[in-house]
Coordinates of C-alpha atoms in Angstrom, one line a residue:
M580 CA 0.0 0.0 0.0
R581 CA 2.8 2.4 0.9
R582 CA 4.5 1.8 -2.4
F583 CA 1.2 2.3 -4.2
I584 CA 0.7 5.7 -2.6
F585 CA 4.3 6.5 -3.4
F586 CA 3.8 5.6 -7.0
I587 CA 0.7 7.8 -7.3
L588 CA 2.6 10.6 -5.7
L589 CA 5.4 10.4 -8.2
V590 CA 3.0 10.3 -11.1
S591 CA 1.1 13.3 -9.9
I592 CA 4.0 15.6 -8.9
P593 CA 5.5 17.7 -11.7
F594 CA 9.3 17.5 -11.0
I595 CA 11.7 20.2 -11.9
L596 CA 15.1 18.5 -12.3
T597 CA 18.1 20.5 -11.3
A598 CA 21.5 20.5 -12.8
Q599 CA 22.2 17.2 -11.1
D600 CA 20.3 15.7 -14.1
I601 CA 18.5 12.7 -12.6
D602 CA 16.4 10.9 -15.1
I603 CA 13.4 9.7 -13.1
T604 CA 12.1 7.7 -16.0
K605 CA 15.0 5.3 -15.7
A606 CA 14.6 4.8 -11.9
D607 CA 13.6 1.5 -10.4
F608 CA 11.2 2.2 -7.5
S609 CA 10.5 -1.4 -6.5
G610 CA 12.5 -1.0 -3.3
A611 CA 11.9 2.7 -2.7
V612 CA 10.7 4.0 0.7
L613 CA 8.9 7.4 1.2
S614 CA 9.5 9.6 4.3
I615 CA 8.4 13.0 5.4
A616 CA 11.5 15.2 5.7
G617 CA 9.9 18.4 7.0
P618 CA 6.9 20.6 6.5
D619 CA 7.6 21.0 2.8
M620 CA 10.0 18.2 1.9
I621 CA 9.7 14.5 1.0
Y622 CA 12.6 12.1 1.1
I623 CA 12.7 9.0 -1.2
R624 CA 15.4 6.4 -0.4
G625 CA 16.1 3.1 -2.0
M626 CA 15.7 4.1 -5.7
V627 CA 18.0 2.4 -8.3
I628 CA 19.1 4.2 -11.4
E629 CA 21.2 2.2 -13.9
G630 CA 22.2 -0.2 -11.2
A631 CA 23.3 2.4 -8.6
P632 CA 21.4 3.2 -5.4
V633 CA 20.1 6.8 -5.3
S634 CA 18.0 8.7 -2.8
I635 CA 16.4 12.1 -3.5
L636 CA 15.0 15.0 -1.5
I637 CA 12.2 16.9 -3.1
R638 CA 10.8 20.2 -1.9
A639 CA 7.5 22.1 -2.5
D640 CA 8.2 24.9 -5.0
D641 CA 5.0 26.9 -4.3
P642 CA 2.9 27.6 -1.2
E643 CA 0.1 25.4 -2.5
G644 CA 2.3 22.4 -2.9
N645 CA 1.2 21.9 -6.5
R646 CA 4.7 22.1 -7.9
W647 CA 7.8 20.3 -6.6
K648 CA 11.5 20.4 -7.4
L649 CA 14.4 18.1 -6.8
A650 CA 16.3 19.7 -3.9
D651 CA 19.2 17.2 -3.4
V652 CA 20.5 13.8 -4.5
F653 CA 22.3 11.2 -2.4
T654 CA 24.2 8.5 -4.2
G655 CA 26.1 5.4 -3.0
G656 CA 26.3 5.1 0.7
Q657 CA 25.1 8.7 1.4
D658 CA 21.8 9.2 3.1
Y659 CA 19.8 12.3 4.2
S660 CA 18.7 10.5 7.4
P661 CA 19.3 7.0 8.8
E662 CA 16.7 4.5 7.5
S663 CA 16.1 3.3 11.1
L664 CA 15.2 6.8 12.3
S665 CA 11.6 7.2 13.3
L666 CA 10.0 10.4 14.6
E667 CA 6.4 9.2 14.6
F668 CA 6.3 8.9 18.4
A669 CA 8.4 12.0 19.3
S670 CA 7.1 14.5 21.8
V671 CA 8.3 17.8 23.1
K672 CA 8.1 19.2 26.6
A673 CA 9.5 22.2 28.3
L674 CA 12.2 21.6 30.9
S675 CA 12.5 25.2 31.9
A676 CA 11.7 28.6 30.5
G677 CA 14.5 28.3 28.0
E678 CA 15.0 24.6 27.4
V679 CA 13.0 21.9 25.8
E680 CA 13.4 18.1 25.5
I681 CA 12.4 16.0 22.6
S682 CA 11.8 12.4 23.6
G683 CA 10.5 9.3 21.7
I684 CA 13.1 9.5 19.0
F685 CA 13.7 6.0 17.7
L686 CA 16.9 5.0 16.1
G687 CA 17.7 1.4 15.3
G688 CA 14.7 0.3 17.3
K689 CA 15.8 2.0 20.5
P690 CA 14.4 5.2 22.2
Y691 CA 16.5 8.3 22.5
S692 CA 16.0 11.9 23.7
A693 CA 17.7 15.2 23.0
G694 CA 17.7 18.6 24.7
F695 CA 17.7 22.1 23.1
R696 CA 18.3 25.5 24.6
L697 CA 16.2 28.3 23.1
L698 CA 18.2 31.5 22.6
P699 CA 16.6 34.8 21.5
P700 CA 15.5 35.8 19.1
D701 CA 15.2 32.7 17.0
T702 CA 18.1 30.3 17.8
A703 CA 18.0 26.8 19.2
E704 CA 21.2 25.4 20.6
I705 CA 21.8 21.7 21.3
S706 CA 22.2 21.3 25.0
R707 CA 22.2 17.5 25.0
L708 CA 22.9 15.2 22.1
L709 CA 21.0 12.0 21.5
A710 CA 21.0 10.0 24.7
P711 CA 19.3 6.7 25.6
G712 CA 15.8 7.5 26.6
K713 CA 12.7 5.7 27.8
L714 CA 9.2 5.2 26.6
D715 CA 6.8 7.8 27.9
D716 CA 3.6 6.9 29.7
D717 CA 1.5 7.6 26.6
F718 CA 3.6 5.5 24.2
N719 CA 0.9 2.8 23.8
G720 CA -1.6 5.5 23.1
K721 CA 0.7 7.0 20.4
V722 CA 1.2 3.6 18.8
S723 CA -2.6 3.2 18.7
R724 CA -3.1 6.6 17.1
V725 CA -0.3 6.1 14.5
F726 CA -0.9 2.5 13.7
G727 CA -4.4 1.9 15.2
T728 CA -6.2 1.0 12.0
L729 CA -3.3 -1.0 10.6
V730 CA -2.9 -3.0 13.8
T731 CA -6.6 -3.6 14.1
D732 CA -6.8 -4.8 10.6
E733 CA -3.8 -7.1 11.1
I734 CA -5.2 -8.5 14.3
A735 CA -8.5 -9.2 12.6
K736 CA -6.6 -11.0 9.8
Y737 CA -4.6 -13.1 12.3
E738 CA -7.8 -13.9 14.3
A739 CA -9.5 -15.0 11.1
R740 CA -6.5 -17.1 10.2
I741 CA -6.4 -18.6 13.7
A742 CA -10.1 -19.4 13.4
D743 CA -9.6 -21.1 10.0
L744 CA -6.7 -23.1 11.5
E745 CA -8.7 -24.2 14.5
K746 CA -11.6 -25.3 12.2
A747 CA -9.1 -27.2 10.1
V748 CA -7.8 -28.9 13.3
R749 CA -11.3 -29.8 14.3
D750 CA -12.1 -31.1 10.8
G751 CA -8.9 -33.0 10.8
E752 CA -9.7 -34.6 14.2
T753 CA -13.2 -35.5 12.9
S754 CA -11.7 -37.0 9.8
L755 CA -9.1 -38.9 11.9
A756 CA -11.9 -40.4 14.1
D757 CA -13.9 -41.3 11.0
L758 CA -11.0 -43.0 9.3
S759 CA -10.1 -44.8 12.5
A760 CA -13.7 -46.1 12.8
K761 CA -13.7 -47.3 9.2
N762 CA -10.3 -48.9 9.7
R763 CA -11.6 -50.8 12.7
D764 CA -14.7 -52.0 10.8
L765 CA -12.5 -53.2 8.0
Q766 CA -10.3 -55.0 10.4
V767 CA -13.3 -56.8 11.9
E768 CA -14.5 -57.8 8.5
L769 CA -11.0 -59.0 7.5
V770 CA -10.9 -61.2 10.6
K771 CA -14.3 -62.7 9.8
L772 CA -13.2 -63.3 6.2
G773 CA -10.1 -65.0 7.5
D774 CA -12.2 -67.3 9.6
D775 CA -14.5 -68.0 6.7
I776 CA -11.6 -68.8 4.4
T777 CA -10.1 -71.2 7.1
A778 CA -13.5 -72.9 7.3
K779 CA -13.6 -73.3 3.5
D780 CA -10.1 -74.8 3.6
G781 CA -11.4 -77.3 6.1
R782 CA -14.4 -78.1 4.0
I783 CA -12.3 -78.4 0.8
S784 CA -10.0 -80.8 2.6
S785 CA -12.9 -82.9 3.8
L786 CA -14.6 -83.0 0.4
T787 CA -11.3 -83.9 -1.3
K788 CA -10.9 -86.9 1.0
D789 CA -14.5 -88.0 0.4
L790 CA -14.0 -87.6 -3.3
A791 CA -10.8 -89.7 -3.3
A792 CA -12.5 -92.4 -1.3
L793 CA -15.5 -92.5 -3.6
Q794 CA -13.3 -92.6 -6.7
A795 CA -11.3 -95.5 -5.2
A796 CA -14.4 -97.4 -4.4
A797 CA -15.8 -96.9 -8.0
E798 CA -12.5 -98.2 -9.5
N799 CA -12.7 -101.3 -7.4
T800 CA -16.3 -102.1 -8.3
E801 CA -16.9 -104.4 -11.2
G802 CA -19.3 -103.0 -13.8
T803 CA -21.3 -99.8 -13.4
N804 CA -22.5 -98.6 -10.0
M805 CA -25.0 -95.8 -10.6
S806 CA -25.1 -94.7 -6.9
L807 CA -21.3 -94.4 -6.6
D808 CA -21.2 -92.4 -9.8
L809 CA -23.9 -90.0 -8.5
A810 CA -22.0 -89.7 -5.2
V811 CA -18.8 -88.8 -7.0
D812 CA -20.5 -86.2 -9.1
D813 CA -22.2 -84.7 -6.0
V814 CA -19.0 -84.5 -4.1
S815 CA -17.2 -83.0 -7.1
R816 CA -19.8 -80.4 -7.5
K817 CA -19.7 -79.4 -3.8
L818 CA -15.9 -79.3 -3.9
K819 CA -16.0 -77.0 -6.9
E820 CA -18.6 -74.7 -5.2
T821 CA -16.5 -74.6 -2.1
E822 CA -13.3 -73.7 -4.0
D823 CA -15.2 -71.0 -5.9
A824 CA -16.6 -69.6 -2.6
K825 CA -13.0 -69.6 -1.2
T826 CA -11.7 -67.7 -4.2
A827 CA -14.5 -65.1 -3.9
L828 CA -13.6 -64.7 -0.2
E829 CA -9.9 -64.3 -1.0
K830 CA -10.7 -61.7 -3.6
R831 CA -12.9 -59.8 -1.1
A832 CA -10.2 -60.0 1.5
G833 CA -7.7 -58.5 -1.0
E834 CA -10.0 -55.7 -1.8
L835 CA -10.5 -54.9 1.9
E836 CA -6.8 -55.0 2.5
S837 CA -6.2 -52.5 -0.3
R838 CA -9.0 -50.3 1.1
R839 CA -7.4 -50.5 4.6
E840 CA -4.0 -49.5 3.2
E841 CA -5.7 -46.5 1.4
L842 CA -7.4 -45.5 4.7
N843 CA -4.1 -45.8 6.5
L844 CA -2.5 -43.4 4.0
Q845 CA -5.4 -41.0 4.4
K846 CA -5.1 -41.2 8.2
T847 CA -1.4 -40.5 8.0
A848 CA -2.0 -37.4 5.8
A849 CA -4.8 -36.2 8.2
E850 CA -2.5 -36.6 11.2
K851 CA 0.3 -34.6 9.5
Q852 CA -2.2 -31.9 8.5
T853 CA -3.5 -31.7 12.1
E854 CA 0.0 -31.5 13.4
D855 CA 1.0 -28.7 11.0

């Protein structure tokens, strides 16, 4: 947003370039930062022109502020003011009839204060250079006034994000519980299928023995014995049906095992998502 406002400002301000001959059209503003440098000046740092870092100071050229001119140019490591300097929270108070203190000056993230002695008719003399200061009692109020809307909006975004994450966790836990229940049901069915397959194996073994005995008896009987032939056919049919049933059970068990593996993968993914 800051860069957007800065871009609009650059487009709307008619610059008067000085003899320093800075071609604004060749400037890269992607990393530029805008600062107020006084009642009628704006400082822009972080521009890049033809690969070189450049900062500029522009000043209002008429009382209405409709026309601006390039006041100064800073190249290389030069800077009009430290980038970490912040005066948004500065306040002034009188220490005596002729001396004032400016506190709430932030430099490099730390608070400082400075003292000035007022000399008639219109001179201010530094009585105390920047010294480590402390936050005044109204600091939180100043933060709210300066960044109130921004902070409120960011808090609202974070709270909405937290609510979304909490819902995702609840959904993940519900999904985990559902997957665990399905997994248990599949395990129960697999155990039952295993028992059924074991029973079919026993039945096949028994029918195989019966069939072998009947076939041996038929071979040892002279002539044709209709009843033995019918018995052999009946046992053969039952054996075939039992083997087919076992094959179907084994196929079903394979499908359930594949489904269980799929559920386990889904459960692992849901657990990871919940942890994240």
